[in-house]
Amino acid sequence: MTEQTGRNREARDPEAVSKFVEGFAAQLVEAGMQRMPARVFAALLASDEGVLTSAELGERLRISPAAVSGAVRYLSQTHMVAREREPGSRRERYRVHSDQWYEALTSREAILKRWAVALREGVENLGADSPAGRRLAETQAFFEFIDGEIALMMDRWRVHRDQVFGGGRRPAEDT
């Protein structure tokens, strides 16, 4: 940790940090994320290292270890956080990467592909000329379109990220 980073951390108002965490979590909840995973994710995002233990999360958010565990399980399944062992310890810590949105979107890409395949089978089973078959075909086409757009958008994001942050360097991992 640099001297500047240490000074910035000391100068932070814990109330302001808490207000950000709760406010951003509320935005995530409004978008459809469960409340506790949203709070845990926002707390990780607001930490300088992007890494916290279960105990640290519980303390910062004033929640139980069970609440942390359930939230982290959800966030891990959605590729929003990664679990890792604390060096020299059996304790787990949880990391949010600077590319968590990229990871989350690309994991959704695989889901879209599976849904498109299932819908294609539905069209075949229901008949392409039936009202249900046409509705399924349109939904399938939508998912295939979105899948292609996500791939193109992710390519553009990598170029943009490199331009803004320099050669693949990730701000959250510079500490």
Tab-separated table of N, CA, C and O in Angstrom, residues 21 36-37 39-45 47 51-65 67-69 71-72 75 81 92-95:
chain	number	residue	atom	x	y	z
A	21	VAL	N	-22.379	2.286	-0.052
A	21	VAL	CA	-22.655	0.844	-0.110
A	21	VAL	C	-24.158	0.600	-0.104
A	21	VAL	O	-24.686	-0.140	-0.945
A	36	MET	N	-29.277	-9.027	0.182
A	36	MET	CA	-28.021	-9.316	0.871
A	36	MET	C	-26.852	-9.464	-0.112
A	36	MET	O	-25.779	-8.892	0.135
A	37	PRO	N	-26.999	-10.192	-1.220
A	37	PRO	CA	-25.907	-10.216	-2.197
A	37	PRO	C	-25.568	-8.819	-2.720
A	37	PRO	O	-24.394	-8.508	-2.944
A	39	ARG	N	-25.759	-5.987	-1.082
A	39	ARG	CA	-24.993	-5.287	-0.042
A	39	ARG	C	-23.561	-5.812	0.029
A	39	ARG	O	-22.612	-5.034	0.136
A	40	VAL	N	-23.405	-7.140	-0.035
A	40	VAL	CA	-22.058	-7.734	0.017
A	40	VAL	C	-21.251	-7.298	-1.199
A	40	VAL	O	-20.085	-6.912	-1.084
A	41	PHE	N	-21.858	-7.336	-2.370
A	41	PHE	CA	-21.162	-6.926	-3.584
A	41	PHE	C	-20.729	-5.466	-3.494
A	41	PHE	O	-19.588	-5.116	-3.813
A	42	ALA	N	-21.626	-4.601	-3.052
A	42	ALA	CA	-21.296	-3.174	-2.940
A	42	ALA	C	-20.177	-2.946	-1.923
A	42	ALA	O	-19.295	-2.115	-2.148
A	43	ALA	N	-20.182	-3.695	-0.834
A	43	ALA	CA	-19.122	-3.558	0.171
A	43	ALA	C	-17.779	-3.993	-0.403
A	43	ALA	O	-16.756	-3.336	-0.170
A	44	LEU	N	-17.755	-5.081	-1.149
A	44	LEU	CA	-16.514	-5.527	-1.786
A	44	LEU	C	-16.037	-4.498	-2.808
A	44	LEU	O	-14.852	-4.180	-2.875
A	45	LEU	N	-16.955	-3.989	-3.578
A	45	LEU	CA	-16.625	-3.003	-4.597
A	45	LEU	C	-16.029	-1.738	-3.966
A	45	LEU	O	-15.110	-1.140	-4.516
A	47	SER	N	-14.312	-1.578	-1.185
A	47	SER	CA	-13.065	-1.808	-0.449
A	47	SER	C	-11.884	-1.585	-1.387
A	47	SER	O	-11.943	-1.960	-2.559
A	51	VAL	N	-11.110	-7.132	-1.710
A	51	VAL	CA	-11.056	-8.432	-1.046
A	51	VAL	C	-11.423	-8.238	0.423
A	51	VAL	O	-10.866	-7.380	1.092
A	52	LEU	N	-12.362	-9.058	0.904
A	52	LEU	CA	-12.724	-9.037	2.317
A	52	LEU	C	-13.024	-10.456	2.778
A	52	LEU	O	-13.474	-11.290	1.989
A	53	THR	N	-12.791	-10.714	4.058
A	53	THR	CA	-13.151	-12.006	4.641
A	53	THR	C	-14.613	-11.968	5.061
A	53	THR	O	-15.235	-10.895	5.125
A	54	SER	N	-15.134	-13.114	5.413
A	54	SER	CA	-16.510	-13.191	5.904
A	54	SER	C	-16.678	-12.333	7.152
A	54	SER	O	-17.667	-11.600	7.285
A	55	ALA	N	-15.707	-12.399	8.048
A	55	ALA	CA	-15.790	-11.615	9.287
A	55	ALA	C	-15.783	-10.116	8.983
A	55	ALA	O	-16.541	-9.345	9.585
A	56	GLU	N	-14.939	-9.697	8.049
A	56	GLU	CA	-14.891	-8.278	7.687
A	56	GLU	C	-16.202	-7.820	7.063
A	56	GLU	O	-16.702	-6.733	7.365
A	57	LEU	N	-16.765	-8.655	6.193
A	57	LEU	CA	-18.048	-8.314	5.587
A	57	LEU	C	-19.136	-8.225	6.644
A	57	LEU	O	-19.942	-7.291	6.643
A	58	GLY	N	-19.159	-9.206	7.551
A	58	GLY	CA	-20.154	-9.197	8.617
A	58	GLY	C	-20.052	-7.957	9.474
A	58	GLY	O	-21.073	-7.338	9.828
A	59	GLU	N	-18.821	-7.571	9.792
A	59	GLU	CA	-18.601	-6.385	10.619
A	59	GLU	C	-19.016	-5.107	9.895
A	59	GLU	O	-19.707	-4.255	10.448
A	60	ARG	N	-18.599	-4.972	8.646
A	60	ARG	CA	-18.914	-3.754	7.892
A	60	ARG	C	-20.408	-3.588	7.642
A	60	ARG	O	-20.933	-2.485	7.655
A	61	LEU	N	-21.074	-4.713	7.383
A	61	LEU	CA	-22.487	-4.652	7.028
A	61	LEU	C	-23.416	-4.940	8.201
A	61	LEU	O	-24.631	-4.845	8.057
A	62	ARG	N	-22.820	-5.341	9.346
A	62	ARG	CA	-23.590	-5.713	10.539
A	62	ARG	C	-24.583	-6.824	10.206
A	62	ARG	O	-25.791	-6.700	10.433
A	63	ILE	N	-24.032	-7.915	9.611
A	63	ILE	CA	-24.851	-9.069	9.251
A	63	ILE	C	-24.196	-10.333	9.780
A	63	ILE	O	-23.008	-10.347	10.107
A	64	SER	N	-24.959	-11.402	9.845
A	64	SER	CA	-24.479	-12.670	10.396
A	64	SER	C	-23.589	-13.404	9.398
A	64	SER	O	-23.679	-13.173	8.186
A	65	PRO	N	-22.750	-14.317	9.906
A	65	PRO	CA	-21.943	-15.151	9.001
A	65	PRO	C	-22.810	-15.941	8.017
A	65	PRO	O	-22.426	-16.118	6.863
A	67	ALA	N	-25.638	-14.966	6.723
A	67	ALA	CA	-26.071	-14.031	5.678
A	67	ALA	C	-24.946	-13.792	4.683
A	67	ALA	O	-25.181	-13.742	3.467
A	68	VAL	N	-23.718	-13.658	5.187
A	68	VAL	CA	-22.556	-13.487	4.301
A	68	VAL	C	-22.417	-14.717	3.417
A	68	VAL	O	-22.245	-14.604	2.203
A	69	SER	N	-22.502	-15.892	4.022
A	69	SER	CA	-22.325	-17.143	3.277
A	69	SER	C	-23.344	-17.278	2.151
A	69	SER	O	-22.999	-17.602	1.012
A	71	ALA	N	-25.052	-14.876	0.679
A	71	ALA	CA	-24.823	-13.827	-0.318
A	71	ALA	C	-23.651	-14.185	-1.216
A	71	ALA	O	-23.725	-14.036	-2.438
A	72	VAL	N	-22.570	-14.671	-0.613
A	72	VAL	CA	-21.378	-15.027	-1.387
A	72	VAL	C	-21.660	-16.217	-2.300
A	72	VAL	O	-21.184	-16.266	-3.438
A	75	LEU	N	-23.421	-14.733	-5.252
A	75	LEU	CA	-22.501	-13.921	-6.047
A	75	LEU	C	-21.468	-14.779	-6.777
A	75	LEU	O	-21.062	-14.446	-7.893
A	81	VAL	N	-18.293	-12.496	-7.779
A	81	VAL	CA	-17.156	-12.548	-6.861
A	81	VAL	C	-16.489	-13.901	-6.970
A	81	VAL	O	-17.085	-14.869	-7.446
A	92	GLU	N	-11.492	-18.272	4.206
A	92	GLU	CA	-11.756	-17.828	2.837
A	92	GLU	C	-11.923	-16.327	2.826
A	92	GLU	O	-12.353	-15.722	3.808
A	93	ARG	N	-11.561	-15.767	1.716
A	93	ARG	CA	-11.844	-14.359	1.489
A	93	ARG	C	-12.508	-14.259	0.123
A	93	ARG	O	-12.426	-15.173	-0.690
A	94	TYR	N	-13.162	-13.151	-0.096
A	94	TYR	CA	-13.969	-12.989	-1.294
A	94	TYR	C	-13.463	-11.787	-2.061
A	94	TYR	O	-13.216	-10.737	-1.487
A	95	ARG	N	-13.305	-11.967	-3.365
A	95	ARG	CA	-12.705	-10.939	-4.205
A	95	ARG	C	-13.670	-10.522	-5.307
A	95	ARG	O	-14.302	-11.352	-5.949
